Amino acid sequence: MPDWTYHPLRGAAAAVLGRRRSQLTALRLLATIGSRPAGARLIARGFGHRHPPERLGGEITGVPLTVRLGITVPPSLAREAVRAMPPLGAGVVEVAPVSADDVETVREAAVGRSLPLVVRACDPEAESALKPYVDGFTSTDDPHVLHLSEPSVIAAADALEEPGTVVLARPGVLVEAGPGWFARVTEAATPTAPAPGLRDVGRDPRRWPAWWWGLLVGLGMTGAGLGAAAITLGPVLLWYDRDYLGMTLHKLHAVNHHLVHFLQHDRITMAGTMVAIGALYTGLAVGGIRRGRPWAREVYLLSGAIGFPTLFYFLVTGFVEPLHTATAIVLFPMFVAAVRRAPHTPRWQPAPEGPERERRRALTGQLLLIVTGAGLFVGGAVISVVGLTGVFVPADLAFLDAGAQTLEAANPRLVPFVAHDRAGFGGALMAAAVAITLLSAWGWRRGEAWVFWTLATAAAAGFLPAVVVHGVIHYTDFIHLAPVYFGIAMTGTGLLLARPYLCAKASAGPKD
C-alpha cells in the first residue's frame, strides 16, 4: 500500500487485526501482488516510482545493483521481502543472520526473484549450502555497507553520495516511514539542475520546450472556459445553436419557463470544469514538466487522452458545436507537442525534511484528495452515460416540471441539444478527475507549493460556479447537490491538512 493509505489507515488496521498482524498482512499483500509481473508494474507505476539515476547504481560484494539501496531482513521475512521490495524501489535484499537451520527458508525465498539477494551467513556450512542459490554474501565488517535503523531520508541520501556505499534499511525503517521510503530516498539523492525560465523559451516555435506547449494548452482551456461562461451569462445561445434548434430564447422560454435556466446551469458548470482543467494543465506544465517530473507528463497525457476524445460524443447526440470543435482542433496539436517526449533532466528544488507529524497530516489530506478525484471520475462517467442515454435524472425533471416526452413534442432537437451539453460536461469532469487523482497521488512532496495552488484553483473553478448557479436558478435539490457539497468538504479538509507540508520552503538551489 502507498504511504497515503499506510499511515492514515494503519491505526484502524492495527485496532482490527493487531499491530504485528496488520504489518504482516500489508507485507504479504504487497508480496502477492509484486510477485506477478503485471502486479509489480501496477505497484511501481501506481506509486509513481521511476527509474533511479545511473549514479545510484553500483555493486555489493561484486553483485551489480541498479540502485545501492535495499533492505535487510531476517530469514522469516525473506520470501515476502524478495517479492514485495522490487516494485517499491529497493535494489537489493539482504537476509541476515542466516544459520544452517535457515537454509531451506532462504532457498525458497530465492526462487523467482527479480532483484539481487545477498546473505550474511553465521557459519561456513550455511554459506556453502546457499552458494548456488543466492547472488552473494556480505559480512559484518564491510565498510561499504551501511545498515540504517532510523527513517531519515536525508541521512540515507547523504550516504549514497559516496559512490561505493550501499544503504540497507532495517525493517523498522519501513514500518515507521512507510513503503514510499525507497522512492523518497532515491529522489533526494538524485542530482538536479536549474529549471528553465521564460528567457529559455525562444521565439522559434519549432524549438519551444514541451512545458511551454503544455502551458499554452492550459491557458487555452482557461480562456475557452471563461469564454463559455461569458456566452452563457450573456446571449446563452449562439447563431449555430439557434440554427440547430430553429428557436430563440423567447421560444425556449415559451416551451418551459425553466428551460433556459436549466441550459445555463449545465453550461456554467461545464465552463467551470474547463477552467479547472486549464488550471490543472497550467500547473502540471509549469510546476511539473518544466522541472523534469516524468509523472507530470503522464498525468497530462492520461487526462488529455480522456478529454479530447469526448469531442466525438456528437456521433451519439447528433449535435456538432463549432466552437467546441475549433477549440479542440487548435489545442490538440499543442497537447501532442507537450506530451510527445518525457522530460529527462531533473530540475526540481528538493525541500529539507520537516516534522514527521506534518507529513502524516499531509498524507491524510492526500488520501482525501485522491478519494475526491476518484469520486469525480465516477461522477463524470455517470453523467456521460446519462447524457448519452436518458439525458435527464429525476431531479432535472422535477426542476423542469416536465417530462422528456414533453420537450421532444415541442422540438425533437431539444433533448439531443441538452444531451450534448450534459455528455460533454461528463467527459470534461472525467479528464479533470484523472488529473486531480494522479497529481494528488504522485505529486505530494514537501515544498511543492504549486501542487497546493493548482488543486486549490481547480477546486474553486470547478465547485463554486456549480454551487452558485444552482442557487441562483433555485435548483437546490439536496440529493442532487450532495456530491458537490461532499467534494467541497473533502477537498477543503485535504488541502488544509496538507498546506503546511506542500507550502514549506524548498532549498535555495538545485542539488549537485
Coordinates of C-alpha atoms in Angstrom, one line a residue:
M1 CA 0.0 0.0 0.0
P2 CA 1.2 3.6 -0.6
D3 CA 2.1 5.9 2.2
W4 CA -1.2 7.8 1.7
T5 CA -3.1 4.7 2.8
Y6 CA -0.5 3.1 5.0
H7 CA -0.2 6.0 7.6
P8 CA -3.8 7.2 7.7
L9 CA -5.3 3.7 7.9
R10 CA -2.7 1.7 9.9
G11 CA -4.2 2.7 13.2
A12 CA -7.5 1.3 12.2
A13 CA -5.9 -1.8 10.8
A14 CA -3.9 -2.3 14.0
A15 CA -7.1 -2.0 16.0
V16 CA -8.9 -4.6 14.0
L17 CA -6.0 -7.1 13.3
G18 CA -3.4 -6.2 15.9
R19 CA -0.2 -4.2 15.2
R20 CA 2.0 -7.1 14.2
R21 CA -0.6 -9.0 12.2
S22 CA -1.6 -5.8 10.3
Q23 CA 2.1 -5.2 9.3
L24 CA 2.5 -8.8 8.1
T25 CA -0.8 -8.6 6.2
A26 CA 0.4 -5.5 4.4
L27 CA 3.7 -7.1 3.5
R28 CA 2.1 -10.3 2.3
L29 CA -0.4 -8.4 0.2
L30 CA 2.5 -6.4 -1.5
A31 CA 4.4 -9.7 -1.9
T32 CA 1.4 -11.4 -3.5
I33 CA 0.8 -8.6 -6.0
G34 CA 4.5 -7.8 -6.6
S35 CA 5.4 -11.4 -7.4
R36 CA 3.5 -11.1 -10.6
P37 CA 4.9 -9.0 -13.5
A38 CA 1.7 -7.1 -14.1
G39 CA 1.2 -6.6 -10.3
A40 CA 4.8 -5.3 -9.9
R41 CA 4.3 -2.8 -12.7
L42 CA 1.0 -1.8 -11.2
I43 CA 2.6 -1.1 -7.8
A44 CA 5.6 0.7 -9.3
R45 CA 3.5 2.9 -11.7
G46 CA 0.6 3.3 -9.2
F47 CA 3.0 4.6 -6.5
G48 CA 4.6 6.9 -9.1
H49 CA 8.1 5.3 -8.8
R50 CA 10.5 5.9 -11.6
H51 CA 13.9 4.5 -12.7
P52 CA 16.8 5.8 -10.4
P53 CA 19.6 7.8 -12.0
E54 CA 22.7 5.8 -13.1
R55 CA 24.9 7.4 -10.5
L56 CA 23.0 5.5 -7.8
G57 CA 24.0 2.1 -9.4
G58 CA 26.9 0.1 -8.1
E59 CA 27.6 -3.2 -6.5
I60 CA 27.6 -5.2 -3.3
T61 CA 30.2 -7.9 -2.8
G62 CA 30.7 -7.9 -6.5
V63 CA 27.0 -8.2 -7.4
P64 CA 25.8 -5.4 -9.7
L65 CA 22.9 -3.2 -8.5
T66 CA 20.7 -0.7 -10.3
V67 CA 20.4 1.2 -7.1
R68 CA 22.6 1.0 -4.0
L69 CA 19.5 1.0 -1.7
G70 CA 17.8 -2.0 -0.2
I71 CA 16.6 -3.7 2.9
T72 CA 18.0 -6.2 5.4
V73 CA 15.5 -8.7 6.8
P74 CA 15.6 -11.9 9.0
P75 CA 15.0 -15.2 7.3
S76 CA 11.4 -15.3 8.4
L77 CA 10.6 -12.3 6.2
A78 CA 12.9 -13.2 3.3
R79 CA 10.2 -14.7 1.0
E80 CA 7.8 -11.7 1.3
A81 CA 10.6 -9.1 1.1
V82 CA 12.1 -10.5 -2.1
R83 CA 8.7 -10.3 -3.8
A84 CA 7.4 -7.0 -2.2
M85 CA 10.5 -4.8 -2.3
P86 CA 11.4 -4.5 -6.0
P87 CA 8.3 -2.5 -7.1
L88 CA 8.8 -0.3 -4.1
G89 CA 12.2 0.8 -5.4
A90 CA 14.6 -1.4 -3.5
G91 CA 17.7 -2.6 -5.4
V92 CA 18.8 -5.5 -3.1
V93 CA 17.6 -7.6 -0.3
E94 CA 20.0 -8.9 2.4
V95 CA 18.9 -11.8 4.6
A96 CA 20.7 -11.8 7.9
P97 CA 21.7 -13.5 10.0
V98 CA 21.4 -16.9 8.4
S99 CA 22.3 -20.2 10.1
A100 CA 22.2 -23.7 8.8
D101 CA 18.6 -24.0 10.1
D102 CA 17.5 -21.2 7.8
V103 CA 19.0 -22.6 4.6
E104 CA 15.7 -24.1 3.3
T105 CA 13.8 -20.9 4.1
V106 CA 16.3 -18.8 2.1
R107 CA 16.3 -21.2 -0.8
E108 CA 12.5 -20.9 -1.1
A109 CA 12.8 -17.1 -1.0
A110 CA 15.4 -17.0 -3.7
V111 CA 13.1 -18.8 -6.3
G112 CA 11.8 -16.5 -9.0
R113 CA 13.4 -13.3 -7.5
S114 CA 13.7 -10.2 -9.6
L115 CA 16.4 -8.4 -7.7
P116 CA 19.8 -9.4 -6.2
L117 CA 19.6 -11.5 -3.0
V118 CA 22.6 -11.5 -0.7
V119 CA 23.1 -13.3 2.6
R120 CA 25.1 -12.8 5.8
A121 CA 25.8 -16.3 6.9
C122 CA 26.5 -17.2 10.5
D123 CA 28.8 -20.1 9.6
P124 CA 30.6 -21.7 6.6
E125 CA 28.1 -24.5 6.5
A126 CA 25.2 -22.2 5.7
E127 CA 27.3 -20.2 3.2
S128 CA 28.3 -23.4 1.4
A129 CA 24.7 -24.7 1.2
L130 CA 23.4 -21.4 -0.2
K131 CA 26.1 -20.5 -2.6
P132 CA 24.3 -22.0 -5.7
Y133 CA 21.0 -20.2 -4.8
V134 CA 21.9 -16.6 -3.9
D135 CA 23.9 -13.8 -5.6
G136 CA 26.5 -13.1 -2.9
F137 CA 27.5 -12.9 0.7
T138 CA 28.0 -10.0 3.0
S139 CA 30.0 -9.6 6.2
T140 CA 29.5 -7.6 9.4
D141 CA 32.8 -5.7 8.8
D142 CA 32.1 -4.5 5.3
P143 CA 32.8 -0.7 5.4
H144 CA 30.8 -0.1 2.2
V145 CA 27.5 -1.4 3.6
L146 CA 25.6 0.9 5.9
H147 CA 22.7 -0.5 7.9
L148 CA 20.1 2.2 8.8
S149 CA 17.8 1.9 11.8
E150 CA 16.4 5.4 11.6
P151 CA 14.0 6.5 8.8
S152 CA 15.9 9.7 7.9
V153 CA 15.6 10.3 4.2
I154 CA 18.5 12.8 4.2
A155 CA 20.8 10.5 6.1
A156 CA 20.2 7.8 3.5
A157 CA 20.6 10.2 0.6
D158 CA 23.8 11.6 2.0
A159 CA 25.2 8.1 2.5
L160 CA 24.5 7.3 -1.2
E161 CA 26.7 10.3 -2.2
E162 CA 29.6 8.0 -1.6
P163 CA 29.9 6.0 -4.9
G164 CA 30.7 2.7 -3.2
T165 CA 28.3 2.8 -0.3
V166 CA 25.2 0.5 -0.2
V167 CA 22.4 1.6 2.2
L168 CA 20.4 -1.2 3.7
A169 CA 17.3 -0.3 5.8
R170 CA 16.2 -2.4 8.7
P171 CA 12.5 -3.5 8.7
G172 CA 11.7 -0.9 11.4
V173 CA 12.6 1.9 8.9
L174 CA 9.8 0.9 6.6
V175 CA 7.4 0.2 9.4
E176 CA 8.0 3.8 10.7
A177 CA 8.4 5.6 7.4
G178 CA 6.1 3.7 5.1
P179 CA 6.5 1.8 1.8
G180 CA 7.4 5.0 -0.1
W181 CA 10.7 5.4 1.8
F182 CA 12.8 3.9 -1.0
A183 CA 11.4 6.3 -3.6
R184 CA 11.8 9.3 -1.3
V185 CA 15.5 8.5 -0.7
T186 CA 16.1 7.9 -4.4
E187 CA 14.6 11.2 -5.3
A188 CA 16.5 13.0 -2.6
A189 CA 19.8 11.5 -3.9
T190 CA 19.0 12.5 -7.5
P191 CA 21.2 15.4 -8.8
T192 CA 19.2 18.3 -10.2
A193 CA 19.8 21.3 -12.5
P194 CA 18.2 24.7 -12.5
A195 CA 14.7 24.9 -14.0
P196 CA 14.3 26.9 -17.3
G197 CA 12.6 30.2 -17.4
L198 CA 10.8 32.4 -19.9
R199 CA 14.1 33.6 -21.4
D200 CA 15.0 30.0 -22.3
V201 CA 11.9 29.5 -24.5
G202 CA 13.0 31.5 -27.5
R203 CA 10.9 32.8 -30.4
D204 CA 11.1 29.9 -32.8
P205 CA 8.0 27.6 -32.2
R206 CA 9.9 24.6 -33.6
R207 CA 12.3 24.9 -30.6
W208 CA 9.7 25.5 -27.9
P209 CA 10.0 23.1 -25.0
A210 CA 7.2 20.7 -24.0
W211 CA 6.3 22.6 -20.9
W212 CA 5.7 25.8 -22.9
W213 CA 3.3 24.0 -25.2
G214 CA 1.6 22.5 -22.1
L215 CA 1.3 26.0 -20.6
L216 CA -0.4 27.2 -23.8
V217 CA -2.9 24.4 -23.7
G218 CA -3.7 25.2 -20.1
L219 CA -4.2 28.9 -20.9
G220 CA -6.2 28.0 -23.9
M221 CA -8.5 25.8 -21.8
T222 CA -8.9 28.5 -19.3
G223 CA -9.7 31.1 -21.9
A224 CA -12.2 28.7 -23.6
G225 CA -13.9 28.1 -20.2
L226 CA -14.1 31.8 -19.5
G227 CA -15.5 32.4 -23.0
A228 CA -18.1 29.7 -22.5
A229 CA -19.1 31.3 -19.2
A230 CA -19.4 34.7 -20.8
I231 CA -21.6 33.3 -23.6
T232 CA -23.8 31.5 -21.0
L233 CA -24.3 34.6 -18.9
G234 CA -24.9 36.7 -22.0
P235 CA -26.7 35.5 -25.1
V236 CA -26.8 31.8 -23.9
L237 CA -27.4 30.7 -27.5
L238 CA -25.1 31.5 -30.4
W239 CA -26.1 31.5 -34.0
Y240 CA -25.4 27.8 -34.6
D241 CA -27.4 26.9 -31.5
R242 CA -30.4 28.8 -32.8
D243 CA -30.0 27.4 -36.3
Y244 CA -29.9 23.8 -34.9
L245 CA -32.9 24.3 -32.7
G246 CA -34.8 26.6 -35.0
M247 CA -35.7 28.5 -31.8
T248 CA -34.8 31.7 -30.0
L249 CA -34.5 32.2 -26.2
H250 CA -38.1 33.5 -26.1
K251 CA -39.3 30.4 -27.8
L252 CA -37.4 28.2 -25.4
H253 CA -38.9 30.1 -22.5
A254 CA -42.3 29.6 -24.0
V255 CA -41.8 25.8 -24.2
N256 CA -40.8 25.7 -20.5
H257 CA -40.0 28.7 -18.3
H258 CA -37.2 26.8 -16.5
L259 CA -35.5 25.5 -19.7
V260 CA -33.2 28.5 -20.3
H261 CA -32.0 28.4 -16.7
F262 CA -31.5 24.7 -17.0
L263 CA -29.3 25.2 -20.0
Q264 CA -27.4 27.9 -18.2
H265 CA -26.8 25.7 -15.2
D266 CA -25.4 22.9 -17.4
R267 CA -23.2 25.3 -19.4
I268 CA -21.8 27.3 -16.4
T269 CA -20.9 24.0 -14.7
M270 CA -19.1 22.9 -17.9
A271 CA -17.3 26.2 -18.2
G272 CA -16.1 26.0 -14.6
T273 CA -14.8 22.5 -15.3
M274 CA -12.9 23.8 -18.4
V275 CA -11.3 26.5 -16.3
A276 CA -10.4 23.8 -13.7
I277 CA -8.7 21.7 -16.4
G278 CA -6.9 24.8 -17.6
A279 CA -5.6 25.4 -14.1
L280 CA -4.5 21.7 -13.7
Y281 CA -2.7 21.7 -17.1
T282 CA -1.0 25.0 -16.4
G283 CA 0.2 23.8 -13.0
L284 CA 1.4 20.5 -14.5
A285 CA 3.3 22.2 -17.3
V286 CA 5.0 24.9 -15.2
G287 CA 5.4 23.1 -11.9
G288 CA 5.9 19.6 -13.1
I289 CA 7.0 19.1 -16.7
R290 CA 9.2 22.2 -16.7
R291 CA 11.0 20.8 -13.6
G292 CA 11.7 17.4 -15.2
R293 CA 9.0 15.4 -13.4
P294 CA 8.2 12.4 -15.6
W295 CA 5.0 11.7 -13.8
A296 CA 3.7 15.2 -14.6
R297 CA 3.8 14.4 -18.3
E298 CA 2.0 11.2 -17.7
V299 CA -0.8 12.9 -15.7
Y300 CA -1.1 15.4 -18.5
L301 CA -1.2 12.7 -21.2
L302 CA -3.8 10.5 -19.4
S303 CA -6.1 13.4 -18.7
G304 CA -6.0 14.6 -22.3
A305 CA -6.4 11.1 -23.6
I306 CA -9.8 11.1 -21.9
G307 CA -10.8 14.7 -22.5
F308 CA -10.1 15.2 -26.2
P309 CA -12.0 12.1 -27.5
T310 CA -15.2 13.4 -25.8
L311 CA -15.4 15.6 -28.9
F312 CA -16.8 12.6 -30.7
Y313 CA -19.8 12.4 -28.4
F314 CA -21.6 14.2 -31.3
L315 CA -21.7 10.8 -33.0
V316 CA -24.4 9.9 -30.4
T317 CA -26.0 13.3 -29.7
G318 CA -26.1 14.4 -33.3
F319 CA -25.1 18.0 -32.5
V320 CA -21.7 19.4 -33.6
E321 CA -20.8 22.6 -31.7
P322 CA -18.4 24.6 -34.0
L323 CA -16.6 26.5 -31.2
H324 CA -16.0 23.2 -29.2
T325 CA -14.7 21.6 -32.4
A326 CA -12.5 24.6 -33.3
T327 CA -11.0 24.7 -29.8
A328 CA -10.2 21.1 -29.8
I329 CA -8.6 21.3 -33.3
V330 CA -6.4 24.3 -32.2
L331 CA -5.3 22.8 -28.8
F332 CA -4.8 19.2 -29.8
P333 CA -1.5 19.7 -31.7
M334 CA -0.2 21.8 -28.8
F335 CA -1.2 18.9 -26.5
V336 CA 0.7 16.4 -28.6
A337 CA 3.8 18.7 -28.6
A338 CA 3.5 18.9 -24.8
V339 CA 3.5 15.2 -24.2
R340 CA 5.4 13.6 -27.1
R341 CA 8.6 13.4 -25.1
A342 CA 9.2 12.6 -21.5
P343 CA 11.4 15.0 -19.5
H344 CA 14.9 13.6 -18.8
T345 CA 16.8 16.1 -16.7
P346 CA 15.6 16.6 -13.1
R347 CA 15.2 20.3 -12.5
W348 CA 13.3 20.5 -9.2
Q349 CA 14.4 22.0 -5.9
P350 CA 14.3 19.5 -3.1
A351 CA 12.9 20.6 0.3
P352 CA 14.6 19.6 3.5
E353 CA 12.8 17.1 5.8
G354 CA 10.3 18.6 8.1
P355 CA 8.4 17.4 11.2
E356 CA 7.0 13.9 10.7
R357 CA 3.7 14.9 12.2
E358 CA 3.4 17.5 9.4
R359 CA 4.0 14.8 6.8
R360 CA 1.4 12.4 8.5
R361 CA -1.3 15.1 8.4
A362 CA -0.4 15.8 4.8
L363 CA -0.8 12.1 3.9
T364 CA -4.3 12.2 5.3
G365 CA -5.0 15.2 3.2
Q366 CA -3.5 13.3 0.2
L367 CA -5.9 10.4 0.8
L368 CA -8.9 12.8 0.9
L369 CA -7.9 14.4 -2.4
I370 CA -7.4 11.0 -4.1
V371 CA -10.7 9.8 -2.9
T372 CA -12.3 13.0 -4.1
G373 CA -10.7 12.7 -7.5
A374 CA -11.8 9.1 -7.8
G375 CA -15.3 10.1 -6.9
L376 CA -15.3 12.9 -9.5
F377 CA -14.2 10.4 -12.1
V378 CA -17.1 8.1 -11.3
G379 CA -19.5 11.1 -11.3
G380 CA -18.2 12.1 -14.7
A381 CA -18.7 8.7 -16.1
V382 CA -22.2 8.5 -14.8
I383 CA -23.0 12.0 -16.2
S384 CA -21.6 10.9 -19.6
V385 CA -23.7 7.8 -19.7
V386 CA -26.8 9.7 -18.6
G387 CA -26.1 12.4 -21.2
L388 CA -25.7 9.8 -24.0
T389 CA -28.8 7.7 -22.9
G390 CA -31.6 9.0 -20.8
V391 CA -30.2 12.6 -20.7
F392 CA -32.2 13.7 -17.6
V393 CA -32.2 12.4 -14.0
P394 CA -35.3 12.6 -11.8
A395 CA -34.2 15.8 -10.1
D396 CA -33.9 17.5 -13.5
L397 CA -37.4 16.6 -14.5
A398 CA -38.7 17.8 -11.1
F399 CA -37.0 21.1 -11.6
L400 CA -38.3 21.4 -15.1
D401 CA -41.7 20.2 -14.0
A402 CA -41.9 18.4 -17.3
G403 CA -41.0 15.1 -18.9
A404 CA -38.6 14.4 -21.7
Q405 CA -41.5 13.5 -23.9
T406 CA -43.0 17.0 -23.5
L407 CA -39.7 18.6 -24.6
E408 CA -39.5 16.2 -27.6
A409 CA -43.0 17.0 -28.6
A410 CA -42.2 20.8 -28.5
N411 CA -39.0 20.3 -30.6
P412 CA -37.4 16.9 -31.5
R413 CA -33.9 18.5 -31.3
L414 CA -34.2 19.8 -27.8
V415 CA -33.3 16.6 -26.0
P416 CA -30.2 15.9 -28.2
F417 CA -29.2 19.6 -27.7
V418 CA -29.3 19.1 -23.9
A419 CA -27.6 15.7 -24.2
H420 CA -24.6 17.3 -26.0
D421 CA -24.0 19.7 -23.1
R422 CA -24.5 17.1 -20.4
A423 CA -22.3 14.4 -22.0
G424 CA -19.6 16.9 -22.8
F425 CA -19.6 18.0 -19.1
G426 CA -19.3 14.4 -18.1
G427 CA -16.2 13.9 -20.3
A428 CA -14.6 17.1 -19.1
L429 CA -15.2 16.1 -15.5
M430 CA -13.5 12.7 -16.1
A431 CA -10.5 14.5 -17.6
A432 CA -10.2 16.8 -14.7
A433 CA -10.7 14.0 -12.2
V434 CA -7.8 12.0 -13.7
A435 CA -5.6 15.0 -13.4
I436 CA -6.7 15.6 -9.8
T437 CA -6.3 12.0 -8.7
L438 CA -2.9 11.4 -10.2
L439 CA -1.5 14.8 -9.3
S440 CA -2.5 14.1 -5.7
A441 CA -1.1 10.5 -5.8
W442 CA 2.2 11.3 -7.5
G443 CA 2.9 15.0 -6.7
W444 CA 2.7 15.1 -2.9
R445 CA 6.1 16.4 -1.8
R446 CA 7.2 18.8 0.8
G447 CA 7.8 22.2 -0.6
E448 CA 5.8 21.7 -3.8
A449 CA 3.5 24.7 -3.3
W450 CA 2.4 24.6 -6.9
V451 CA 0.6 21.4 -6.2
F452 CA -1.4 23.1 -3.5
W453 CA -2.3 26.1 -5.5
T454 CA -3.1 24.1 -8.6
L455 CA -5.5 21.9 -6.8
A456 CA -7.0 24.8 -4.8
T457 CA -7.5 26.9 -8.0
A458 CA -9.1 23.9 -9.8
A459 CA -11.4 23.2 -6.9
A460 CA -12.5 26.8 -6.7
A461 CA -13.1 26.9 -10.5
G462 CA -15.0 23.6 -10.5
F463 CA -17.1 23.7 -7.4
L464 CA -18.0 27.4 -6.8
P465 CA -19.8 28.0 -10.2
A466 CA -21.7 24.8 -9.7
V467 CA -23.0 25.8 -6.3
V468 CA -23.7 29.4 -7.2
V469 CA -25.6 28.7 -10.4
H470 CA -27.8 26.1 -8.7
G471 CA -28.6 28.6 -6.0
V472 CA -29.3 31.4 -8.5
I473 CA -31.8 29.4 -10.5
H474 CA -33.3 27.8 -7.4
Y475 CA -32.3 24.2 -8.4
T476 CA -31.4 23.3 -4.8
D477 CA -32.4 19.6 -4.5
F478 CA -30.1 18.4 -1.7
I479 CA -29.6 14.9 -3.0
H480 CA -28.7 16.3 -6.4
L481 CA -26.1 18.7 -4.9
A482 CA -24.9 16.3 -2.1
P483 CA -21.9 15.1 -4.2
V484 CA -20.8 18.7 -4.7
Y485 CA -21.0 19.5 -1.0
F486 CA -19.2 16.3 -0.1
G487 CA -16.4 17.1 -2.7
I488 CA -16.0 20.6 -1.3
A489 CA -15.7 19.3 2.3
M490 CA -13.2 16.6 1.3
T491 CA -11.1 18.9 -0.9
G492 CA -11.1 21.8 1.7
T493 CA -10.2 19.5 4.5
G494 CA -7.5 17.7 2.5
L495 CA -5.8 21.0 1.4
L496 CA -5.9 22.5 4.8
L497 CA -4.2 19.4 6.3
A498 CA -1.6 19.4 3.5
R499 CA -0.9 23.1 3.2
P500 CA 2.0 23.4 5.8
Y501 CA 3.7 20.4 4.1
L502 CA 3.2 21.3 0.5
C503 CA 3.9 25.0 1.0
A504 CA 7.1 24.5 3.1
K505 CA 10.1 26.4 1.8
A506 CA 12.3 24.5 -0.7
S507 CA 16.0 24.6 -0.6
A508 CA 17.8 27.6 -2.1
G509 CA 19.0 25.8 -5.2
P510 CA 19.3 22.6 -7.1
K511 CA 21.1 19.5 -5.7
D512 CA 24.5 19.0 -7.4

